[in-house]
Amino acid sequence: MDQNNSLPPYAQGLASPQGAMTPGIPIFSPMMPYGTGLTPQPIQNTNSLSILEEQQRQQQQQQQQQQQQQQQQQQQQQQQQAVATAAVQQSTSQQTTQGTSGQAPQLFHSQTLTTAPLPGTTPLYPSPMTPMTPITPATPASESSGIVPQLQNIVSTVNLGCKLDLKTIALRARNAEYNPKRFAAVIMRIREPRTTALIFSSGKMVCTGAKSEEQSRLAARKYARVVQKLGFPAKFLDFKIQNMVGSCDVKFPIRLEGLVLTHQQFSSYEPELFPGLIYRMIKPRIVLLIFVSGKVVLTGAKVRAEIYEAFENIYPILKGFRKTT
Amino acid sequence: MPGRGRCPDCGSTELVEDSHYSQSQLVCSDCGCVVTEGVLTTTFSDEGNLREVTYSRSTGENEQVSRSQQQGLRRVRDLCRVLQLPPTFEDTAVAYYQQAYRHSGIRAARLQKKEVLVGCCVLITCRQHNWPLTMGAICTLLYADLDVFSSIYMQIVKLLGLDVPSLCLAELVKTYCSSFKLFQASPSVPAKYVEDKEKMLSRTLQLVELANETWLVTGRHPLPVITAATFLAWQSLQPADRLSCSLARFCKLANVDLPYPASSRLQELLAVLLRMAEQLAWLRVLRLDKRSVVKHIGDLLQHRHSLVRLAFRDGTAEVETRGQEPPAWGQGQREGEVGNNSLGLPQGKRPASPALLLPPCMLKPPKRICPAPPVSTVTGDENISDSEIEQYLRTPQEVRDFQRAQAARQAATSVPNPP
C-alpha cells in the first residue's frame, strides 16, 4: 500500500524510521548509573525536579510529607505501567540538555535532606533515590515574584429556592434569551457588573463573567432581584463560588520542552494539539496553562489564595528555565 | 444455574456453563464433575486437521472478552500491521487497550470513542519507543477528527496515569524527509532537482536544530517547521537552479502536502539566517536579502553555534538588565524596550547589535493594549436600587407588542405557501 501519496500533510512519516528494527536503546535496563548499592528505587527517571517541587513544600508542613508518600505510590503505579519510558526519557533528555543542564547546578546545595525516608529503605546515603536527587534548593523565604495574578473570571452558583417559569421570564425581561431547543435555561445579562447568568427552571442559577468574588455576589443578587420583580418568590440561598480563573505574565520566554521533561508527572505538553503546557499542580489543586511567551493562566481555584499560592509555587520553577538559549 | 438439572455426583443445582478450549461443557461448580459435554466444534480449520490451536485463537479466551473489546483489539493489531510497526509494539498497544477497557467509563463509551481509543493506544506505544508517528497521521487513518482524538487522548493518558514522552523531532525529520520524492529523477522531477538523500537529511536536521534553538519550534506544530527546513536545505544545496522554485511547487514536486503554517515558518527561519549572516564580515558587505541568503546557508550552518551567540542576546535576561544595559555598543541603547527588534540593515562596518532571542510571539507588538483593571470597591452587599432593576424589565406595552410579533411569526411559518 502506497501510504505516502494520498495522505494530508500531517499524515506524513508513515515509513519506518531508519534503524528502527533494533532500537539500540536499552529499554528495559534499570539505569542506575551511580550504583549506590541499594535496591533500585521505584523512581528511576529524570523527574528529579518533580521531586524538587514536592520537597519545596516539605519545608512548610508535615502533612506535605505524607502527601509525598502518596505521590511515590502514584509514581510506583505509573512506573509499573510505563517502565520503558524511563530509559527512553533519559535518552531523549540527553538530546535536549539545554533545558535541564541549567537546572542541575542549583540543586546540589549543602542542606540537609528533609524528605522522610521511603518505607523500606534506610537512608544510609544522603540521596537514597535517584542520583540527581535534589536537595531542597536555597530559595530564601522572603523572595517572592512581585507579580500578582489578575482574576479574569469567577463562576458562582446560587439557589433561588423556587420553581421558575422560563417562558414568562423570557417574555417579560429585556435582557433574557431562551431557546429551549438549544439549551434548557434562560440566558440573562446585566451591564453592571458585566456578567451572564444561566437560570434554570429548577430555580438554580449560574453566574459567570465577574472579575472578583464581591462582584459575583452582587451580580447574583441583582439577577435574583430581577427574578423577584418578575413575580417569583426568589430567595438567595447557598451562594458558592465554583471556579476562579486568573492570569499573569512572567515576562520571559519559557522552554516548554524542558519543563515537560523535568516535571513529567504534572505536565502535559502536546504541541500538535495545543501550544501551551498544561501543568496540574497537586497542592493547591490548580491547573496552569503555561505558554512560551511567559503568560500563565491559572484555573480551578475556589478561593483567591489558591491562585496566588499556585503562582508562587510555579514561579521559581519557571525561573529555573530562564537562563537557557 | 437453577433449572438446568442436578449434578449426578453431589446433587447440587449449581451448574455452570464453561468451555474447555472450544468444547463447551456443563460443569458442577461444587464438585467439578462434568455433567455434559458439547460436540467438539471445528470452528478453526486447524483443529479439523488435528493441529494445535493456540489459546488466543480458541474460544476460551473470547468467553471473557466482550465482542466490542474483541473488535477493538483486532483493530489495534490491524493498525499496527498497517503502520508496519515492529511486533513488540502490537503487544504493548493491545495491553494498553485492555487496560483502558477495565475502566467503566471506557466500557460504556460510544463506538466512535472506542474507535479513536484504538489510535490512542497505538500512538502511545509509538511515542514510548520513539517512533515518530504524528497525531495527524493516526487521525487520517482512523477517519477521526483531531478534536475528538485530542479529548480522548488526554483522557486516556490521565486515566491510565501514563508517561508519554514528546514526539522525537530527529526521528520525525528522518522519516518525513525520506518521504519526499526527490531522490530519483522521474517525469515530474527534472534532473537538476534531484538531490542526495543523506546530504539533504543532514542539512535539514541542522536547520531544525537551529530553529529549535531560536524559539521557532516551541509551542508550534513540529511538521511545518520541518517542511520549511527541508525546502531551505534542498534549495541551498544547488541554489543556482533551485532558487526559482517556490515552496508550494517544491511540495508538489516531492509529492508531499504543504502544511499551511510552513510558509510563515520559512519566513521566520530566513529572518534568523539573515541575522546570523550579519555577523560574518564577508556576508555583511553583500547586503543579503531573503533570497540571496539561501546561497550561503551552508556556511552559516557550519558556524551556527557561534553565530547564534553573536547575533542574538539572551532575551530572557532582558528584563533584569534593562536598567543596567552596558554601553558597549552605541546602538544598544536604542533597543531598550523588550521586543524592539528592528530588521534595519547595519550601518556599514560595525555588525548590528544583537537582537533579542525571543519566540516570535514575544517579538510582535501586542495586538491590543490590556488596561489594568480598575480597582473595584464592590463589597457584594450593597443596596440594589429599584430603578436599576426596572431597566431590565419590559413594560406591559412592550410585552403585548412582543407577544403580537411572536404570534404573527408563528402564523407566517405555519402557512405552507405564503402568497
mmCIF file with all atom_site columns, N, CA and C in Angstrom, chain B residues 359-386:
data_model
loop_
_atom_site.group_PDB
_atom_site.id
_atom_site.type_symbol
_atom_site.label_atom_id
_atom_site.label_alt_id
_atom_site.label_comp_id
_atom_site.label_asym_id
_atom_site.label_entity_id
_atom_site.label_seq_id
_atom_site.pdbx_PDB_ins_code
_atom_site.Cartn_x
_atom_site.Cartn_y
_atom_site.Cartn_z
_atom_site.occupancy
_atom_site.B_iso_or_equiv
_atom_site.pdbx_formal_charge
_atom_site.auth_seq_id
_atom_site.auth_comp_id
_atom_site.auth_asym_id
_atom_site.auth_atom_id
_atom_site.pdbx_PDB_model_num
ATOM 1  N N  . PRO B 1 359 ? 10.836  34.091 21.363 1.00 0.00 ? 359 PRO B N  1
ATOM 2  C CA . PRO B 1 359 ? 9.878   33.481 20.441 1.00 0.00 ? 359 PRO B CA 1
ATOM 3  C C  . PRO B 1 359 ? 9.181   34.567 19.653 1.00 0.00 ? 359 PRO B C  1
ATOM 4  N N  . PRO B 1 360 ? 8.788   34.259 18.408 1.00 0.00 ? 360 PRO B N  1
ATOM 5  C CA . PRO B 1 360 ? 8.166   35.288 17.566 1.00 0.00 ? 360 PRO B CA 1
ATOM 6  C C  . PRO B 1 360 ? 6.951   35.948 18.210 1.00 0.00 ? 360 PRO B C  1
ATOM 7  N N  . CYS B 1 361 ? 6.214   35.202 19.033 1.00 0.00 ? 361 CYS B N  1
ATOM 8  C CA . CYS B 1 361 ? 5.019   35.821 19.629 1.00 0.00 ? 361 CYS B CA 1
ATOM 9  C C  . CYS B 1 361 ? 5.387   36.932 20.587 1.00 0.00 ? 361 CYS B C  1
ATOM 10 N N  . MET B 1 362 ? 6.596   36.892 21.143 1.00 0.00 ? 362 MET B N  1
ATOM 11 C CA . MET B 1 362 ? 7.002   37.966 22.054 1.00 0.00 ? 362 MET B CA 1
ATOM 12 C C  . MET B 1 362 ? 7.621   39.134 21.296 1.00 0.00 ? 362 MET B C  1
ATOM 13 N N  . LEU B 1 363 ? 8.000   38.909 20.059 1.00 0.00 ? 363 LEU B N  1
ATOM 14 C CA . LEU B 1 363 ? 8.629   39.993 19.310 1.00 0.00 ? 363 LEU B CA 1
ATOM 15 C C  . LEU B 1 363 ? 7.609   40.885 18.632 1.00 0.00 ? 363 LEU B C  1
ATOM 16 N N  . LYS B 1 364 ? 6.444   40.300 18.357 1.00 0.00 ? 364 LYS B N  1
ATOM 17 C CA . LYS B 1 364 ? 5.433   41.118 17.694 1.00 0.00 ? 364 LYS B CA 1
ATOM 18 C C  . LYS B 1 364 ? 4.812   42.057 18.709 1.00 0.00 ? 364 LYS B C  1
ATOM 19 N N  . PRO B 1 365 ? 4.404   43.251 18.275 1.00 0.00 ? 365 PRO B N  1
ATOM 20 C CA . PRO B 1 365 ? 3.763   44.155 19.239 1.00 0.00 ? 365 PRO B CA 1
ATOM 21 C C  . PRO B 1 365 ? 2.423   43.574 19.667 1.00 0.00 ? 365 PRO B C  1
ATOM 22 N N  . PRO B 1 366 ? 1.990   43.832 20.883 1.00 0.00 ? 366 PRO B N  1
ATOM 23 C CA . PRO B 1 366 ? 0.728   43.244 21.338 1.00 0.00 ? 366 PRO B CA 1
ATOM 24 C C  . PRO B 1 366 ? -0.438  43.755 20.505 1.00 0.00 ? 366 PRO B C  1
ATOM 25 N N  . LYS B 1 367 ? -1.385  42.858 20.251 1.00 0.00 ? 367 LYS B N  1
ATOM 26 C CA . LYS B 1 367 ? -2.495  43.224 19.366 1.00 0.00 ? 367 LYS B CA 1
ATOM 27 C C  . LYS B 1 367 ? -3.374  44.289 19.986 1.00 0.00 ? 367 LYS B C  1
ATOM 28 N N  . ARG B 1 368 ? -3.625  44.155 21.264 1.00 0.00 ? 368 ARG B N  1
ATOM 29 C CA . ARG B 1 368 ? -4.408  45.214 21.903 1.00 0.00 ? 368 ARG B CA 1
ATOM 30 C C  . ARG B 1 368 ? -3.833  45.459 23.290 1.00 0.00 ? 368 ARG B C  1
ATOM 31 N N  . ILE B 1 369 ? -3.861  46.698 23.677 1.00 0.00 ? 369 ILE B N  1
ATOM 32 C CA . ILE B 1 369 ? -3.318  47.046 24.982 1.00 0.00 ? 369 ILE B CA 1
ATOM 33 C C  . ILE B 1 369 ? -4.347  46.621 26.027 1.00 0.00 ? 369 ILE B C  1
ATOM 34 N N  . CYS B 1 370 ? -3.892  45.826 26.998 1.00 0.00 ? 370 CYS B N  1
ATOM 35 C CA . CYS B 1 370 ? -4.815  45.423 28.055 1.00 0.00 ? 370 CYS B CA 1
ATOM 36 C C  . CYS B 1 370 ? -4.667  46.407 29.206 1.00 0.00 ? 370 CYS B C  1
ATOM 37 N N  . PRO B 1 371 ? -5.660  47.233 29.405 1.00 0.00 ? 371 PRO B N  1
ATOM 38 C CA . PRO B 1 371 ? -5.529  48.196 30.512 1.00 0.00 ? 371 PRO B CA 1
ATOM 39 C C  . PRO B 1 371 ? -5.633  47.473 31.845 1.00 0.00 ? 371 PRO B C  1
ATOM 40 N N  . ALA B 1 372 ? -4.938  47.974 32.827 1.00 0.00 ? 372 ALA B N  1
ATOM 41 C CA . ALA B 1 372 ? -5.053  47.361 34.148 1.00 0.00 ? 372 ALA B CA 1
ATOM 42 C C  . ALA B 1 372 ? -6.480  47.569 34.647 1.00 0.00 ? 372 ALA B C  1
ATOM 43 N N  . PRO B 1 373 ? -7.095  46.531 35.154 1.00 0.00 ? 373 PRO B N  1
ATOM 44 C CA . PRO B 1 373 ? -8.490  46.690 35.563 1.00 0.00 ? 373 PRO B CA 1
ATOM 45 C C  . PRO B 1 373 ? -8.583  47.661 36.739 1.00 0.00 ? 373 PRO B C  1
ATOM 46 N N  . PRO B 1 374 ? -9.567  48.521 36.734 1.00 0.00 ? 374 PRO B N  1
ATOM 47 C CA . PRO B 1 374 ? -9.682  49.489 37.834 1.00 0.00 ? 374 PRO B CA 1
ATOM 48 C C  . PRO B 1 374 ? -9.970  48.756 39.139 1.00 0.00 ? 374 PRO B C  1
ATOM 49 N N  . VAL B 1 375 ? -9.385  49.270 40.197 1.00 0.00 ? 375 VAL B N  1
ATOM 50 C CA . VAL B 1 375 ? -9.604  48.636 41.496 1.00 0.00 ? 375 VAL B CA 1
ATOM 51 C C  . VAL B 1 375 ? -11.062 48.843 41.879 1.00 0.00 ? 375 VAL B C  1
ATOM 52 N N  . SER B 1 376 ? -11.778 47.754 42.075 1.00 0.00 ? 376 SER B N  1
ATOM 53 C CA . SER B 1 376 ? -13.200 47.898 42.365 1.00 0.00 ? 376 SER B CA 1
ATOM 54 C C  . SER B 1 376 ? -13.412 47.834 43.871 1.00 0.00 ? 376 SER B C  1
ATOM 55 N N  . THR B 1 377 ? -14.313 48.661 44.337 1.00 0.00 ? 377 THR B N  1
ATOM 56 C CA . THR B 1 377 ? -14.582 48.716 45.775 1.00 0.00 ? 377 THR B CA 1
ATOM 57 C C  . THR B 1 377 ? -15.925 48.079 46.090 1.00 0.00 ? 377 THR B C  1
ATOM 58 N N  . VAL B 1 378 ? -16.287 47.128 45.279 1.00 0.00 ? 378 VAL B N  1
ATOM 59 C CA . VAL B 1 378 ? -17.574 46.459 45.481 1.00 0.00 ? 378 VAL B CA 1
ATOM 60 C C  . VAL B 1 378 ? -17.481 45.549 46.699 1.00 0.00 ? 378 VAL B C  1
ATOM 61 N N  . THR B 1 379 ? -18.496 45.587 47.538 1.00 0.00 ? 379 THR B N  1
ATOM 62 C CA . THR B 1 379 ? -18.480 44.704 48.706 1.00 0.00 ? 379 THR B CA 1
ATOM 63 C C  . THR B 1 379 ? -19.394 43.503 48.511 1.00 0.00 ? 379 THR B C  1
ATOM 64 N N  . GLY B 1 380 ? -20.304 43.582 47.552 1.00 0.00 ? 380 GLY B N  1
ATOM 65 C CA . GLY B 1 380 ? -21.208 42.472 47.324 1.00 0.00 ? 380 GLY B CA 1
ATOM 66 C C  . GLY B 1 380 ? -22.503 42.591 48.091 1.00 0.00 ? 380 GLY B C  1
ATOM 67 N N  . ASP B 1 381 ? -22.528 43.470 49.082 1.00 0.00 ? 381 ASP B N  1
ATOM 68 C CA . ASP B 1 381 ? -23.741 43.570 49.889 1.00 0.00 ? 381 ASP B CA 1
ATOM 69 C C  . ASP B 1 381 ? -24.416 44.922 49.724 1.00 0.00 ? 381 ASP B C  1
ATOM 70 N N  . GLU B 1 382 ? -24.068 45.639 48.668 1.00 0.00 ? 382 GLU B N  1
ATOM 71 C CA . GLU B 1 382 ? -24.675 46.966 48.515 1.00 0.00 ? 382 GLU B CA 1
ATOM 72 C C  . GLU B 1 382 ? -26.167 46.870 48.282 1.00 0.00 ? 382 GLU B C  1
ATOM 73 N N  . ASN B 1 383 ? -26.811 48.001 48.457 1.00 0.00 ? 383 ASN B N  1
ATOM 74 C CA . ASN B 1 383 ? -28.229 48.099 48.101 1.00 0.00 ? 383 ASN B CA 1
ATOM 75 C C  . ASN B 1 383 ? -28.360 48.110 46.593 1.00 0.00 ? 383 ASN B C  1
ATOM 76 N N  . ILE B 1 384 ? -29.390 47.443 46.133 1.00 0.00 ? 384 ILE B N  1
ATOM 77 C CA . ILE B 1 384 ? -29.652 47.435 44.693 1.00 0.00 ? 384 ILE B CA 1
ATOM 78 C C  . ILE B 1 384 ? -30.881 48.299 44.467 1.00 0.00 ? 384 ILE B C  1
ATOM 79 N N  . SER B 1 385 ? -30.680 49.357 43.689 1.00 0.00 ? 385 SER B N  1
ATOM 80 C CA . SER B 1 385 ? -31.799 50.292 43.522 1.00 0.00 ? 385 SER B CA 1
ATOM 81 C C  . SER B 1 385 ? -32.850 49.691 42.599 1.00 0.00 ? 385 SER B C  1
ATOM 82 N N  . ASP B 1 386 ? -34.099 50.060 42.856 1.00 0.00 ? 386 ASP B N  1
ATOM 83 C CA . ASP B 1 386 ? -35.199 49.541 42.042 1.00 0.00 ? 386 ASP B CA 1
ATOM 84 C C  . ASP B 1 386 ? -35.068 49.975 40.596 1.00 0.00 ? 386 ASP B C  1
#
